[in-house]
Coordinates of C-alpha atoms (C1' of nucleotides) in Angstrom, one line a residue:
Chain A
X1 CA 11.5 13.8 6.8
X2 CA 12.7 10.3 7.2
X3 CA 14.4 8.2 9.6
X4 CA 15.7 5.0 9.6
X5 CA 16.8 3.0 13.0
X6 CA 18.5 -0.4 12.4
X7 CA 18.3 -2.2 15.8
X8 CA 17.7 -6.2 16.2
X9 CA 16.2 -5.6 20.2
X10 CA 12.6 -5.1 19.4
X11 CA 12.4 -3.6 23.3
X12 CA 15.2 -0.9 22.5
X13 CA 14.4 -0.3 18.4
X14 CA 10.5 0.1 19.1
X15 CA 11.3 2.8 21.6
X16 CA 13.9 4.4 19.4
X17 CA 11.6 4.6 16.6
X18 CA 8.9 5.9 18.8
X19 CA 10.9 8.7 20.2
X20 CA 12.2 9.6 16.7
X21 CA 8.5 9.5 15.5
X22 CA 7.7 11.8 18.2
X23 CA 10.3 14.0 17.1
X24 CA 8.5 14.4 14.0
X25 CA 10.0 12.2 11.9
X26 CA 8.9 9.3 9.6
X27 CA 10.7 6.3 10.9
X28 CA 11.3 2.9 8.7
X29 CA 12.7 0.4 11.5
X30 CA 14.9 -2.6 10.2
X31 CA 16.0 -5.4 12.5
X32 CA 19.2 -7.0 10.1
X33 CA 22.8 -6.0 8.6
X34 CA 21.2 -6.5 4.7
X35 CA 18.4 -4.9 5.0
X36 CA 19.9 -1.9 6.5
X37 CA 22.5 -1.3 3.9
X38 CA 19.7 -1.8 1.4
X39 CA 17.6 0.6 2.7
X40 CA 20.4 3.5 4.0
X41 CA 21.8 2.7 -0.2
X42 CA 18.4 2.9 -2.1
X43 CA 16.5 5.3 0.1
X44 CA 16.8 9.0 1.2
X45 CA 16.9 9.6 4.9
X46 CA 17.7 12.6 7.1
X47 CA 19.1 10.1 9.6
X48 CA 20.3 7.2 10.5
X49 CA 20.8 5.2 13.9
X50 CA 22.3 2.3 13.4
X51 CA 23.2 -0.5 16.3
X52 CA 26.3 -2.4 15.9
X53 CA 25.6 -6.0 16.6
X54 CA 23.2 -7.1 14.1
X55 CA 22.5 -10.2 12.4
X56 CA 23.5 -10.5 8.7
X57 CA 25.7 -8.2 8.6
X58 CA 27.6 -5.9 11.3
X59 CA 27.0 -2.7 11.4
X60 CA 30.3 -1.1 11.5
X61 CA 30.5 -2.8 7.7
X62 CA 27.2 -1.8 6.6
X63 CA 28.4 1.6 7.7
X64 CA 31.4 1.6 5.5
X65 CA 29.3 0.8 2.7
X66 CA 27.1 3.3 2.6
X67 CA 29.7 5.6 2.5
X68 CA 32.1 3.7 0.0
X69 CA 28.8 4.3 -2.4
X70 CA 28.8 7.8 -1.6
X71 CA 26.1 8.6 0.9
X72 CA 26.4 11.1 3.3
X73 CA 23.4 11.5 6.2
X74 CA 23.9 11.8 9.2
X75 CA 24.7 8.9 11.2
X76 CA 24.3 8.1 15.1
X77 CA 25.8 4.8 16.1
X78 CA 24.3 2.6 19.2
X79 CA 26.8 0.3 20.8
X80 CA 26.5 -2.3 23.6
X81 CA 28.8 -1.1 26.4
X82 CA 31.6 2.1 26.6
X83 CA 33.7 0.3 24.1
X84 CA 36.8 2.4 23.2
X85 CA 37.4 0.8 20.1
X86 CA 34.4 0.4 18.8
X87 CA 33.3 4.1 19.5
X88 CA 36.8 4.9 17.4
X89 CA 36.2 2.3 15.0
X90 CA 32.6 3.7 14.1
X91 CA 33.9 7.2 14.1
X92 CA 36.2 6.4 11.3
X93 CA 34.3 4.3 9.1
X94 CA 32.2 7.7 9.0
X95 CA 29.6 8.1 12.0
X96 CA 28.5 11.2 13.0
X97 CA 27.8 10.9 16.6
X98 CA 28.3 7.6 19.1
X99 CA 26.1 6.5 22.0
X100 CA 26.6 4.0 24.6
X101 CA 23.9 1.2 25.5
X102 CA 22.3 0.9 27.9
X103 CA 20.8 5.2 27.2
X104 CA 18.0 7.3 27.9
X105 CA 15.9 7.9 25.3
X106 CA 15.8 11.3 25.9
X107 CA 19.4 11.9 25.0
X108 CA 19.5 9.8 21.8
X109 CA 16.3 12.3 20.4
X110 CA 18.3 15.3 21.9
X111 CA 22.0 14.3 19.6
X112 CA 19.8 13.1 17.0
X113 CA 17.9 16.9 16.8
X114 CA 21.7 18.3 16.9
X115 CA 22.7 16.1 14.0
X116 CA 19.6 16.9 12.0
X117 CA 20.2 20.8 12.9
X118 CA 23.9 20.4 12.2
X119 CA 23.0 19.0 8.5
X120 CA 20.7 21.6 7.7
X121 CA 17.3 19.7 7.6
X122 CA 14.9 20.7 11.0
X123 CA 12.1 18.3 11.9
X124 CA 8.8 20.6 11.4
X125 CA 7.5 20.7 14.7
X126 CA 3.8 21.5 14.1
X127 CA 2.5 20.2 11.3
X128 CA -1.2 22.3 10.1
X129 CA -3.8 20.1 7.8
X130 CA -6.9 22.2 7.2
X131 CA -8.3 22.4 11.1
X132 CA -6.0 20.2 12.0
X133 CA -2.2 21.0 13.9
X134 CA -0.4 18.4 15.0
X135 CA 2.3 19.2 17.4
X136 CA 5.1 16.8 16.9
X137 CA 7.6 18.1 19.7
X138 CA 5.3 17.9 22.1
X139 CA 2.8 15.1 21.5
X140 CA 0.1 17.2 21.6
X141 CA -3.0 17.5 19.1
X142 CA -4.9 20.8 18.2
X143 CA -8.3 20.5 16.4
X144 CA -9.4 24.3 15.6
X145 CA -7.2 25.4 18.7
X146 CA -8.2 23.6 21.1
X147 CA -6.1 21.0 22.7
X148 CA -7.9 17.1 21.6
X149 CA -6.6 14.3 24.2
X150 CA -5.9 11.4 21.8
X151 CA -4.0 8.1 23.1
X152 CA -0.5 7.6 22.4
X153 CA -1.6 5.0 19.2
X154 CA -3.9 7.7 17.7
X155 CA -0.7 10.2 17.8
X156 CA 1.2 7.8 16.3
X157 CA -1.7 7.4 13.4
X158 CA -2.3 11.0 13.0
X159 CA 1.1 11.7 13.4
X160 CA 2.0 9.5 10.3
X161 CA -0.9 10.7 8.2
X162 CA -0.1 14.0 8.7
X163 CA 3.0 13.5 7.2
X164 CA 1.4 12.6 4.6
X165 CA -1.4 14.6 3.8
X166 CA -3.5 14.7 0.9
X167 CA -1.7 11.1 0.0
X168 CA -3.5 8.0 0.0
X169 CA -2.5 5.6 2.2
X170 CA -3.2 1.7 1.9
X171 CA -3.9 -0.1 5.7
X172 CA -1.4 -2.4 5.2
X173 CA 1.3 1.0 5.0
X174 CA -0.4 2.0 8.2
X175 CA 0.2 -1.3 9.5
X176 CA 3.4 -1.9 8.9
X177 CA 4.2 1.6 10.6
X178 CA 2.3 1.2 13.7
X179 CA 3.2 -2.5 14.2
X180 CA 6.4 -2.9 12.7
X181 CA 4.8 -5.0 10.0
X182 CA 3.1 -5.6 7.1
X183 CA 1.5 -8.4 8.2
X184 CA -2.0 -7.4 8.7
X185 CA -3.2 -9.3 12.0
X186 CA -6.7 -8.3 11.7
X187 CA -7.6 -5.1 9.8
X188 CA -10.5 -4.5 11.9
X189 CA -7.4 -2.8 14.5
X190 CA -7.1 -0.2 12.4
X191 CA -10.6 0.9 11.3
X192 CA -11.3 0.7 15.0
X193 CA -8.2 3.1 15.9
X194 CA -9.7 5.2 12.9
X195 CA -12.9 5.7 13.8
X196 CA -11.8 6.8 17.7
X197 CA -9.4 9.2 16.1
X198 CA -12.8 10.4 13.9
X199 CA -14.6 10.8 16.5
X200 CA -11.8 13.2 18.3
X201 CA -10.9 15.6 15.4
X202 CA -13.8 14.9 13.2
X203 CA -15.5 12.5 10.7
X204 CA -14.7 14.2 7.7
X205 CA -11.1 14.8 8.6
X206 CA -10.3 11.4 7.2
X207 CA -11.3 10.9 3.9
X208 CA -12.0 6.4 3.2
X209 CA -11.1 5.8 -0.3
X210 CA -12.9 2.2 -0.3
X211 CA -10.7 -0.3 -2.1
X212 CA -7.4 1.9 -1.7
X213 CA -7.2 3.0 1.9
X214 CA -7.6 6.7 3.6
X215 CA -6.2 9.9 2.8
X216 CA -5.9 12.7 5.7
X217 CA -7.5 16.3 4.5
X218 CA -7.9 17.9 7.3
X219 CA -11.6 18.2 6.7
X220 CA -13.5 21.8 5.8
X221 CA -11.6 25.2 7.6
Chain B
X1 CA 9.8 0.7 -20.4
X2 CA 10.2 -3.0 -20.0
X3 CA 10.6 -5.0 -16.6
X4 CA 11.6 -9.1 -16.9
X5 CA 9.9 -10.8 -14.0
X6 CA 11.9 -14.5 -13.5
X7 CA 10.1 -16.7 -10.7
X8 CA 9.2 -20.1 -11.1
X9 CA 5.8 -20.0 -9.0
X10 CA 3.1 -19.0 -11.3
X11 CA 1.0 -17.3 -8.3
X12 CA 3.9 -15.1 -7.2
X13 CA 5.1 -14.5 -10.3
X14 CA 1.8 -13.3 -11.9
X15 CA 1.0 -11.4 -9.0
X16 CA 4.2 -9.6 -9.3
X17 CA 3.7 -9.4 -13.4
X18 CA 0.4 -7.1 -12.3
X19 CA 2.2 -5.2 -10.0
X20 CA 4.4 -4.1 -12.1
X21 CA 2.3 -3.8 -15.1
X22 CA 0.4 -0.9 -12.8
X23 CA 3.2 0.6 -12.3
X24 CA 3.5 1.4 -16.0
X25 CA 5.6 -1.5 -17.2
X26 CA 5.5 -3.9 -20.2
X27 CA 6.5 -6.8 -18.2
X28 CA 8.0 -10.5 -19.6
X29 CA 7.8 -13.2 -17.6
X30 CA 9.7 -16.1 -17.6
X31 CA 9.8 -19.4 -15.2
X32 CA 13.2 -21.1 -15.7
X33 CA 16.7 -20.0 -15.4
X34 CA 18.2 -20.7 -18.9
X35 CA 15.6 -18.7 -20.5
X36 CA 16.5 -16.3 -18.2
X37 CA 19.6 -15.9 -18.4
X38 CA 19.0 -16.2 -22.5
X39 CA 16.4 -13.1 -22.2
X40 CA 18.4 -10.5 -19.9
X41 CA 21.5 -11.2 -22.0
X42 CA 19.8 -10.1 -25.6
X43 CA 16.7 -8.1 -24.7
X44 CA 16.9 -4.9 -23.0
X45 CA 15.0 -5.0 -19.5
X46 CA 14.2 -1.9 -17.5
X47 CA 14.2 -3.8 -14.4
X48 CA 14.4 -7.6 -13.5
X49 CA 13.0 -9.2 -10.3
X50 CA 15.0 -12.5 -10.2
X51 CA 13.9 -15.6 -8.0
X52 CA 17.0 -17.3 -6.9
X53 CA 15.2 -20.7 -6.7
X54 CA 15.0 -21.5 -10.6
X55 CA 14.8 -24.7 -12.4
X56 CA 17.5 -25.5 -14.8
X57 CA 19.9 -22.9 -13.8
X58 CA 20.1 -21.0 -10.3
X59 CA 19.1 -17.0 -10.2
X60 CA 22.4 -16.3 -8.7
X61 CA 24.3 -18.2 -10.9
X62 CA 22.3 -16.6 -14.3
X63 CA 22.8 -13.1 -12.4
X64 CA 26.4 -13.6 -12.1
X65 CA 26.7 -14.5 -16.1
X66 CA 25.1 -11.5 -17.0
X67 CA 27.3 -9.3 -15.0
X68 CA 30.4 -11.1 -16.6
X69 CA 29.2 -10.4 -20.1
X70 CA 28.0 -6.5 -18.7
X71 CA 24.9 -6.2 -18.6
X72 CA 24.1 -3.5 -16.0
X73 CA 20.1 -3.7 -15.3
X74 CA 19.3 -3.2 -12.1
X75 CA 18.1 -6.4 -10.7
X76 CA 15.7 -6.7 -7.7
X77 CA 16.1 -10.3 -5.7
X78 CA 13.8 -12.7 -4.3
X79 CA 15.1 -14.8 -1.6
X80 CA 13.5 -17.6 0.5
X81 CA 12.5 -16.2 3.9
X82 CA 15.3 -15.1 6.2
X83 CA 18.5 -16.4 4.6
X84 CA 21.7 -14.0 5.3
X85 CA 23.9 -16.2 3.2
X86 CA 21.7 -15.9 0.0
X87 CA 21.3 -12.8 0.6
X88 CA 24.8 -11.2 0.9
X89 CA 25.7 -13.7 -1.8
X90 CA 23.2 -12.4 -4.3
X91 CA 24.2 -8.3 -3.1
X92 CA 28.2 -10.1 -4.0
X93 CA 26.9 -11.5 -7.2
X94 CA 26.0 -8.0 -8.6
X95 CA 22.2 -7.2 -6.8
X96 CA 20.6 -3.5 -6.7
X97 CA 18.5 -4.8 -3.9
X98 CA 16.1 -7.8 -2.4
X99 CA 13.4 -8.8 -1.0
X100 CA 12.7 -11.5 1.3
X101 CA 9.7 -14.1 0.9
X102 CA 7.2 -13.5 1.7
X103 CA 7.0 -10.1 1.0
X104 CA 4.1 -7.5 0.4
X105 CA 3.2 -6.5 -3.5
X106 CA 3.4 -2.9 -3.1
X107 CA 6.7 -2.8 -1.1
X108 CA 7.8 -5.0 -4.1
X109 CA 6.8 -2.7 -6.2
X110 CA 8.2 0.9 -4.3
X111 CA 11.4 -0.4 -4.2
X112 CA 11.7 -1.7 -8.0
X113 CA 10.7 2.2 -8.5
X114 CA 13.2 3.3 -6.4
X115 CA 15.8 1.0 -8.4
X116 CA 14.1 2.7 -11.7
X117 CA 14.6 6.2 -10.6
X118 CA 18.0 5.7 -9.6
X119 CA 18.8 4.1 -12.9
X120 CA 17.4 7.1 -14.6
X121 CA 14.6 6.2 -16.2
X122 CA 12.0 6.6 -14.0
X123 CA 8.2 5.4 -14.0
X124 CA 6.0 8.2 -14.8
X125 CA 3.8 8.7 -11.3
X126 CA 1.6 10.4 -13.6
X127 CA 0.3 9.6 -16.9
X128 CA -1.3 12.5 -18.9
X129 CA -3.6 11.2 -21.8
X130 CA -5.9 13.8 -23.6
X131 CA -8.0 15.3 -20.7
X132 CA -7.0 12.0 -18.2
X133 CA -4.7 12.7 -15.5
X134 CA -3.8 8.9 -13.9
X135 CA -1.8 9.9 -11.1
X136 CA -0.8 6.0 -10.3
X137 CA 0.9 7.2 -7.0
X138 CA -1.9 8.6 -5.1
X139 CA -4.4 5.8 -7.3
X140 CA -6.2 9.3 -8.1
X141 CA -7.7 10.0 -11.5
X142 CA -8.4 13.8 -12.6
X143 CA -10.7 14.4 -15.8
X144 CA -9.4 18.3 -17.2
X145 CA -7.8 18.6 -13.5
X146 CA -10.9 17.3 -11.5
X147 CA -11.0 14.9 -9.2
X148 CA -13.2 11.9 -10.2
X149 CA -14.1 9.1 -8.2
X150 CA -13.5 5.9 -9.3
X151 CA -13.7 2.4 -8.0
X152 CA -10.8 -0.2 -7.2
X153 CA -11.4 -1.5 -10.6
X154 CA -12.1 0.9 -12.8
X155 CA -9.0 2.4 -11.6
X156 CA -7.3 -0.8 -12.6
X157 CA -8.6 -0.6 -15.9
X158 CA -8.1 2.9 -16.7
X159 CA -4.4 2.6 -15.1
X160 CA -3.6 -0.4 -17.5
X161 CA -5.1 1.4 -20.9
X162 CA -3.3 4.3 -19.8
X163 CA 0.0 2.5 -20.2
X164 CA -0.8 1.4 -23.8
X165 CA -2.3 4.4 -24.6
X166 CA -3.4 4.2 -28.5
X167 CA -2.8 1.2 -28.9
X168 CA -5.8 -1.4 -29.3
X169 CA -6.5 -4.0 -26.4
X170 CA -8.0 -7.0 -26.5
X171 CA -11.0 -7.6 -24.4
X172 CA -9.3 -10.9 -23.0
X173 CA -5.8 -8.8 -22.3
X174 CA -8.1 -6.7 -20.1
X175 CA -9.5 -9.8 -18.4
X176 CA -6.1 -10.9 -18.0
X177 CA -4.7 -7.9 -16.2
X178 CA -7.7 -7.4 -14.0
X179 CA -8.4 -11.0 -12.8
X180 CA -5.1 -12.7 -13.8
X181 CA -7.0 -15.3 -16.2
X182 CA -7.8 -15.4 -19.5
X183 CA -10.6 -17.1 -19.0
X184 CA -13.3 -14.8 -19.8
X185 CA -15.7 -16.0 -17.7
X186 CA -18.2 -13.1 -19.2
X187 CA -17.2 -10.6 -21.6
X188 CA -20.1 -8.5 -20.7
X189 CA -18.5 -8.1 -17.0
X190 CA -15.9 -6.2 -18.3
X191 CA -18.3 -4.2 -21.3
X192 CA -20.2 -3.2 -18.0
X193 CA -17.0 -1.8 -16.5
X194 CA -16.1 0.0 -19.8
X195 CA -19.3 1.1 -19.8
X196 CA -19.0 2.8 -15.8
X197 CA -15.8 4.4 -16.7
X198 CA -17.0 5.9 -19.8
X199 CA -20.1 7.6 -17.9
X200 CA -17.0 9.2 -15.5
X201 CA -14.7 10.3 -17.6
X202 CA -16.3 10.8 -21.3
X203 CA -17.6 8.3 -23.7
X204 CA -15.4 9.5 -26.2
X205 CA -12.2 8.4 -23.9
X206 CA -12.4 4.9 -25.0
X207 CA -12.8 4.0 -28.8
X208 CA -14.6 0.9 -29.5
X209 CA -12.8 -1.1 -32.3
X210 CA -15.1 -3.7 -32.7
X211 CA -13.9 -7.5 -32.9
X212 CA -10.5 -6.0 -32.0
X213 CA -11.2 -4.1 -28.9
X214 CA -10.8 -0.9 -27.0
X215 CA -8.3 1.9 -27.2
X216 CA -7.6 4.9 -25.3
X217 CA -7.2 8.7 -26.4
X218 CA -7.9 10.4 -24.0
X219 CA -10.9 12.1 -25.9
X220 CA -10.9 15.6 -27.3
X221 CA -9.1 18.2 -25.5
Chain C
dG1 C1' -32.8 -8.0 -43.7
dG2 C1' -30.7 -10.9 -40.7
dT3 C1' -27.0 -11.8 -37.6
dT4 C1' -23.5 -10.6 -34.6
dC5 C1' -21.4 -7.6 -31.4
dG6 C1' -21.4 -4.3 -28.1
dC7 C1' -24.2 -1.0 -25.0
dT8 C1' -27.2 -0.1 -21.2
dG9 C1' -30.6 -0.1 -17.3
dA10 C1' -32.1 -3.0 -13.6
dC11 C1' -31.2 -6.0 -10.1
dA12 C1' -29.0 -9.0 -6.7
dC13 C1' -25.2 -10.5 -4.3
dT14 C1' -20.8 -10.0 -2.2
dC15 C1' -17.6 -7.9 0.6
dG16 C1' -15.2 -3.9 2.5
dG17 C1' -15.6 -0.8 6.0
dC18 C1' -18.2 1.1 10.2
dT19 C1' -19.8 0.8 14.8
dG20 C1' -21.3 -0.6 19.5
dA21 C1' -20.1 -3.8 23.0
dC22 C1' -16.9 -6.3 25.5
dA23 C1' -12.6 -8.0 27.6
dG24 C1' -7.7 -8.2 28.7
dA25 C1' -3.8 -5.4 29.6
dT26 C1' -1.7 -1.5 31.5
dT27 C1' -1.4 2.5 34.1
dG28 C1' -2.6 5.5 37.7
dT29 C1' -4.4 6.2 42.4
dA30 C1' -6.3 5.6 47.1
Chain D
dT1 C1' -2.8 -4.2 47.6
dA2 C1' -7.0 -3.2 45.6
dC3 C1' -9.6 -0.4 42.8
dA4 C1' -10.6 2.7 38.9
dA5 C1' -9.6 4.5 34.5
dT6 C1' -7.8 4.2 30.1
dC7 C1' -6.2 2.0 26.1
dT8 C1' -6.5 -1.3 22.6
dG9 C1' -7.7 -5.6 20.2
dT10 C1' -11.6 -8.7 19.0
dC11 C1' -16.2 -10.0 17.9
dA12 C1' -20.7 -9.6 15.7
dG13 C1' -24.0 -7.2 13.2
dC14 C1' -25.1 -3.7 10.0
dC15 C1' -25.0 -0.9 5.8
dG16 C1' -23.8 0.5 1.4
dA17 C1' -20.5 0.7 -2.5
dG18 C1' -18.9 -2.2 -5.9
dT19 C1' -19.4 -5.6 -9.2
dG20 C1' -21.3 -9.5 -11.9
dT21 C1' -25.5 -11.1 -14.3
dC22 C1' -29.4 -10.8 -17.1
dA23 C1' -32.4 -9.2 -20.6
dG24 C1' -33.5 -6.0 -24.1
dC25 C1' -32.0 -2.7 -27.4
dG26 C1' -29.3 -0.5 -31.1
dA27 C1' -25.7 -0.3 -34.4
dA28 C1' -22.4 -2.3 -37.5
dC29 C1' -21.3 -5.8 -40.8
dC30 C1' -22.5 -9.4 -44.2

DNA sequence: GGTTCGCTGACACTCGGCTGACAGATTGTA
DNA sequence: TACAATCTGTCAGCCGAGTGTCAGCGAACC
């Protein structure tokens, strides 16, 4: 299941799309007005949380857009302060739910759960790739049953490949989900974070494709 | 299924010509706007990716004449890096969608088959030949529904004869699409590569038609 | 029968990916 | 505050898969 969180504050969109991530969801973060109503008009997501004030574009507009062409997901808007207006504004040009900066995290994943509930879809909260379970709710990592301490990055990683399981994935995909972007400081990053999360749930867990990139399998049992 | 690919800079614009060409595309390229506008107006294009820096006619300007005259394509935008006004402009002029320079090939090329699939037509993610299964999403090749390994390359190849199934390729066509010259530097680079292929997935895949060059069936069964 | 074209095995080089070591940053703790 | 532990990026060296090159061979065409 997909997310998408349109913020311009790296700070306050990185944590967003962490929390969201944590939650179980795949999360596509976009820092501009265009770029948002591209993405919310072209692409599927369960949900949406969209900040106002954004460059391009604002989003109350982008907002209308989306559902002038028809599109219906569920969306939660951020605003700057307790704005009356705007909180009425974006509950009439079709938001689902409305939250006030500055917030705790915590809340925005709690209305976000209750807006994916309320539209049907659930988040899958453990997530089972041969050996492999992947507790999404609460962070945690099972390799045959027993609990595997991984660092918050290698959740992140295995978290995103399990989502994708049995697909190949190129490094630069990994990248830009991990970092934001598809600029690929130094690859060496990731086959580093690769081979610690190896060496936790085991070698053969992560297939390398050599050329194409790595493919999760959950390795034998 | 044919994509018209309109940028002025030969690196990008071949890049992007092999991107899409993977992707299952017979793909037109063109480097100047009046030709541009000339081709989308009287050929019919699956998908264009417009430049908006063109010389002899601007992209936005050759977008916004065929709109006027109805021609519905989607069309996929290039802009230079970070420039709202082009942006919103081109979305005004009639755009499915854009990208922003620079921009990664594959994210190029997901979202031109995202514009394909919700034109209707969509890109097969898997081509079936004979016994060849060329799953060109997952970059997996199955031989009567086995996985076989295969290298960057090979996949490349197979991926691009797949596309043009039966039909007869010219050895310097295959240079061409694999190292984006048609300069053979040595023929017997690529005979060698024919030659690996063939040992994976059945000599009798690829005809030989001598002094013409090679075809694909597929092979019995 | 000779010539040309394509096939194939062997080999060498390149480069992608792996790994151990280290260092800076961050977080937790006495 | 000072110290320890953990996390994560970087560097350097290594290994092996992937790919180009070469030489010799066989088959097709004249």
């Amino acid at each position: 299941m997909r997310a998408l969180v349109v913020e311009d504050d790296p700070d306050i969109g990185i944590d967003v799309e962490n929390g969201l991530a944590d939650a179980g969801l795949v999360v596509d973060r976009i820092t501009n007005g265009p770029d948002a109503w591209f993405a919310g008009d072209t692409e599927d997501y369960a949900i949406v949380v969209l900040d106002l004030g954004l460059p391009g574009l604002d989003g109350l507009t982008v907002l209308r857009r989306w559902r002038a062409s028809g599109r219906t997901m569920p969306v939660l808007i951020l605003s700057a302060r307790g704005d009356w207006t705007e909180k009425v504004e974006g509950i009439e040009a079709g938001a689902d739910d409305y939250l006030a900066k500055p917030f705790q995290l915590g809340e925005l994943v709690t209305r976000a759960r209750a807006l994916l509930r309320r539209a049907g879809g659930h988040a899958a909260p453990v997530l089972e790739i041969g050996r492999l379970k992947v507790d999404t709710r609460n962070r945690r990592l099972l390799v045959r049953d027993v609990e595997t301490r991984v660092s918050p990055l290698e959740f992140r990683l295995i978290n995103f490949l399990a989502h994708q399981a049995d697909r190949t994935i190129a490094v630069g995909e990994i990248a830009d989900h991990l970092y934001g972007t598809s600029e690929i400081g130094d690859v060496n990053a990731i086959e580093a974070l690769i081979m610690r999360l190896r060496r936790k749930i085991g070698s053969d867990s992560i297939e390398t494709r050599r050329g194409f990139g790595y493919r999760l399998t959950g390795g034998a049992s």
